[in-house]
Amino acid sequence: MFTANMAREWVKESSKKIEGNKDQLTNLDQALGDGDHGLNMTRGLKAAVEQLDEDTDEPGQVLKGVGKSLLSKVGGASGPLYGTFFMKAGNHLEGSKVEFSELASGLRIGVDGMKKRGKTERDEKTMIDLLEPVIEVMEERGNDVTPDHLMERANKSLDMVMEYEAKKGRAAYYKEKSKGKQDAGAQSSYYIIQALAEVIKKEG
Amino acid sequence: MFTANMAREWVKESSKKIEGNKDQLTNLDQALGDGDHGLNMTRGLKAAVEQLDEDTDEPGQVLKGVGKSLLSKVGGASGPLYGTFFMKAGNHLEGSKVEFSELASGLRIGVDGMKKRGKTERDEKTMIDLLEPVIEVMEERGNDVTPDHLMERANKSLDMVMEYEAKKGRAAYYKEKSKGKQDAGAQSSYYIIQALAEVIKKEG
Amino acid sequence: MKKLINHPDEVVTQMLDGMVKAHPETYKRLEGTTVLVRRNKSSNKVGIVSGGGSGHEPAHAGYVGEGMLDAAVSGEVFTSPTPDQVLEGIKAVDQGAGVLLVTKNYTGDVMNFEMAAEMAEDEGIQVEQVIVNDDVAVEDSTHTTGRRGVGGTIFVHKIAGAAAQEGKSLDEVKAIAEEVIQNVRSMGVAVSPAQVPGSGNPGFDIGENEMELGIGIHGEPGMETIEMTSADHVAERLIEEVLPELEVKDGDDVAVMVNGMGATPMMELYILNNRIHDLLYDKGINTELILVGNYMTALEMSGASLTVLKLTSELKNMLHKPCHTIAWNKSE
Amino acid sequence: MKKLINHPDEVVTQMLDGMVKAHPETYKRLEGTTVLVRRNKSSNKVGIVSGGGSGHEPAHAGYVGEGMLDAAVSGEVFTSPTPDQVLEGIKAVDQGAGVLLVTKNYTGDVMNFEMAAEMAEDEGIQVEQVIVNDDVAVEDSTHTTGRRGVGGTIFVHKIAGAAAQEGKSLDEVKAIAEEVIQNVRSMGVAVSPAQVPGSGNPGFDIGENEMELGIGIHGEPGMETIEMTSADHVAERLIEEVLPELEVKDGDDVAVMVNGMGATPMMELYILNNRIHDLLYDKGINTELILVGNYMTALEMSGASLTVLKLTSELKNMLHKPCHTIAWNKSE
Ligand SMILES: Nc1ncnc2c1ncn2[C@@H]1O[C@H](COP(=O)(O)OP(=O)(O)O)[C@@H](O)[C@H]1O
Ligand SMILES: Nc1ncnc2c1ncn2[C@@H]1O[C@H](COP(=O)(O)OP(=O)(O)O)[C@@H](O)[C@H]1O
Ligand SMILES: [Mg+2]
Ligand SMILES: [Mg+2]
Ligand SMILES: [Mg+2]
Ligand SMILES: [Mg+2]
């Protein structure tokens, strides 16, 4: 069961991890982009935490609010993408008790929205290469999904995305030179998945 | 006897010395000014050599031409000052055979013009602190002046001017901090005197 | 890099306030936003809104005023502004004739402005978007992000702004903006990098004796790293890279921008222009207008870019219309 | 420092040619000289000639045009031009009403312009000279070189230029120029140095965490070396140093220039202005006009200066007259 509390914890834990790794994210973005991803995501998630709907018992409400915060605080490429992801996912989830299989469907809609907004496919070396495979695992495992399932796939994807050639965002200007360097957005997605896994472990 | 040939040699030798010490002059001016004295003087003396009146047998004519070249090629503070010096000195010298005592009078008029143009007195840490004492020696010794007389006084003055506090030109902004550092213009005057001493030694 | 700032989080708002305080007759800032809007609106014209990350000053707020933009929306440094901010700009300038958004081709700018356009349309405002992509240092391919938008954006502001000022319709203004975009190409070169306030180090490195050819305005890499070379040679390379795609030929008219990246002395820009002008002249190309200065910068990056706009008679006509902004002030 | 130039010996002439090629309608270069003169002369007015070393662009040639200068004479970088060059400028702009020379207070500038004035008078041209000395970082004493001339020079150009354009006599133009000089004070701060082309190293050093308060526009030292501090604090120090000598008080009108030294991003200048404006406002001082930008630079020096001009009603009147130059373009 995915609850509003867990949704809130997810956001708080994501914020902590992103802020704690701000410099890493910024350095990654500096190598392949413009060096603001750590700043952008920290600013956005801080705002999301501040604006968290603490009263609702509906996880969908929580995630929708997070999406709006990100959309209006992050800017850049990651703002509309993560904003769309959380808003669309939140929109899909109904009521206060959400099965993990339902969460998976919500996140699927989220990531599809993200792909559409970014005109991006898999394997283009973006955050999508972290999020989508993990969501696939959730879809496959349904209600039996475990934190370890998520992390196993996230770890594998993180290694893989490093070797891709960037096709979207500023990293694409580096063409083949982008191979062997980690994508900043993939790395921030990794932390967001890690936060989700930890919350599931703790509460589940 | 000071001849037109000696005047020409004086200019050529000055140009050689100044160009050879361009970086030193520039570094001195960098510490207490704007770092262009080496460039300014090299440019000016090169032009003076190029425009030398090779046909005249009157040293006054030669020096007048040098003054004009400096005036129209150097700019900055040193251009009008050295320009005035050589023009006024040249104007005073008459005919083709000039006694050293006459040369001394000419240079006296030159340095007085320089002081007036620069509104400068002795001991204000400028080129005047090199030129005027040496000219005094020439005035004292008259036709018996020797290269060693000149260099003895020039060496002494160079040591003294180093300890003065600058009152004129850009170096004045440094106030007491200018003490213990050499003035770029005093240094270039030193080379010009050195060149004169060498020419007198060779020809005289 | 040492910066005359207070706190990295405040650079954008304090900069915008500083602009408004310097030019209260030109601007006001929409309260609680990073949007600067024109004070003296001409009535019933198409509104023009541009924007993007901060750090490119005078772009974009410097081009707000009669004959150019109606509002500029500023994001954090080198970061696209968010859709809600852009939406505020759109709402503030719409007078019923619709609004044109001028965006540079960066994923973030495109998406945030697109979302703002969708939101505005939901509120019943007619919005069109054009995307400037003039940087020939980047290959244009539908499978990738495509060419970046750089200095050419200023000519889009100028000409779309003049068309709107003339009372043309949204479709007409959009069409002429597209025509500028089709006909404008740029390329930049950097000799030293810029650093985003609050980040620990410069955005990229350039070797002691090197320069980066084809640099982007956020320090994105370009075509190649070359040895430091003369201004004349740089001018020649830029012309060689920029002209071919425009297919300019003997007798054509162009507008030229020799743009400083932020920390380049004017002296160097004019020395570049000295050669650029002659290269064009020798090809029989007529330079209707040459702008030399800091028009689209990248903080304290040192370097320059060349932008060439091929002029049709309509573009020429609009280019010469007056405009009154901080960064480009042209009388009748 | 990496420079986009060809050869140090050619920087001035290639820069001047690059300026003329960008603005052929504004200027022409007197053949064989480093003098740029205005193309469209207004007839029978007092001529105004300024100049000095190069490296301060857009000063001085950027201020040639209607309502400001008639000619600018450029020396080598940071080196006063020679008297013969200044003389050419004087002769080119004299229309019988005489010529005013505007000089910054540096020994070289003063002497070279003075000699040019003497030469021009020998040729029967009426010439007057004013010497701008607005830099409060230097003590003013008759026994020393006195205060330097810096950014305040631009206000002298503007106001003397407007007076000349109005048809005032040489004495009147000189008197109003002197009035500006009496009422204008400046101070600068640098965070990184500049380097003269062709010299092996920067003109001065500034420690990694330091800034130089009271710097001159050729890198001359100022009052003190201080630790890097916030823009607000810099603004406060500059205001504190500049205002006292002007004796401005509640209700007075001033014009303000927040000037970049060459490599300072506009963002930082506006952040400085954000505080400078408020400090003046809090004292009840009315800012009639605020200029923010690169008006009097020092090559690629990074830093800023503040200039405050206390306005009488006559100065205000002249300040608001139109002018049309590359660097300051003001419509009716
Ligand atoms: N079109 C796109 N689709 C999906 N993700 C993208 C796209 N463009 C960029 N990204 C992701 O966004 C990240 C960069 O985000 P950020 O640095 O915050 O924005 P910006 O690139 O505008 O500075 C990249 O590392 C990449 O993962
Ligand atoms: N008023 C003055 N009278 C005499 N000499 C002066 C005066 N001002 C400067 N100087 C001399 O000029 C030298 C500097 O010359 P230079 O560097 O060529 O000119 P600038 O100071 O204009 O850059 C100083 O070292 C000093 O000796
Ligand atoms: Mg980024
Ligand atoms: Mg000097
Ligand atoms: Mg960004
Ligand atoms: Mg000098």
mmCIF file of C-alpha atoms and ligand atoms in Angstrom, chain A residues 29 34 36 40 76-77 170, chain C residues 77-80, ligand 5:
data_model
loop_
_atom_site.group_PDB
_atom_site.id
_atom_site.type_symbol
_atom_site.label_atom_id
_atom_site.label_comp_id
_atom_site.label_asym_id
_atom_site.label_seq_id
_atom_site.Cartn_x
_atom_site.Cartn_y
_atom_site.Cartn_z
ATOM 1 C CA ASP A 29 25.999 18.697 -15.619
ATOM 2 C CA ASP A 34 25.674 23.917 -18.193
ATOM 3 C CA ASP A 36 23.086 23.882 -12.948
ATOM 4 C CA ASN A 40 17.949 23.433 -10.131
ATOM 5 C CA GLY A 76 15.441 24.460 -17.332
ATOM 6 C CA ALA A 77 14.863 21.093 -18.955
ATOM 7 C CA ARG A 170 22.612 20.067 -23.908
ATOM 8 C CA VAL C 77 21.305 31.933 -14.444
ATOM 9 C CA PHE C 78 21.559 29.789 -17.599
ATOM 10 C CA THR C 79 18.229 28.140 -16.660
ATOM 11 C CA SER C 80 14.986 28.536 -18.549
HETATM 12 MG MG MG E 5 20.327 25.183 -17.363
#
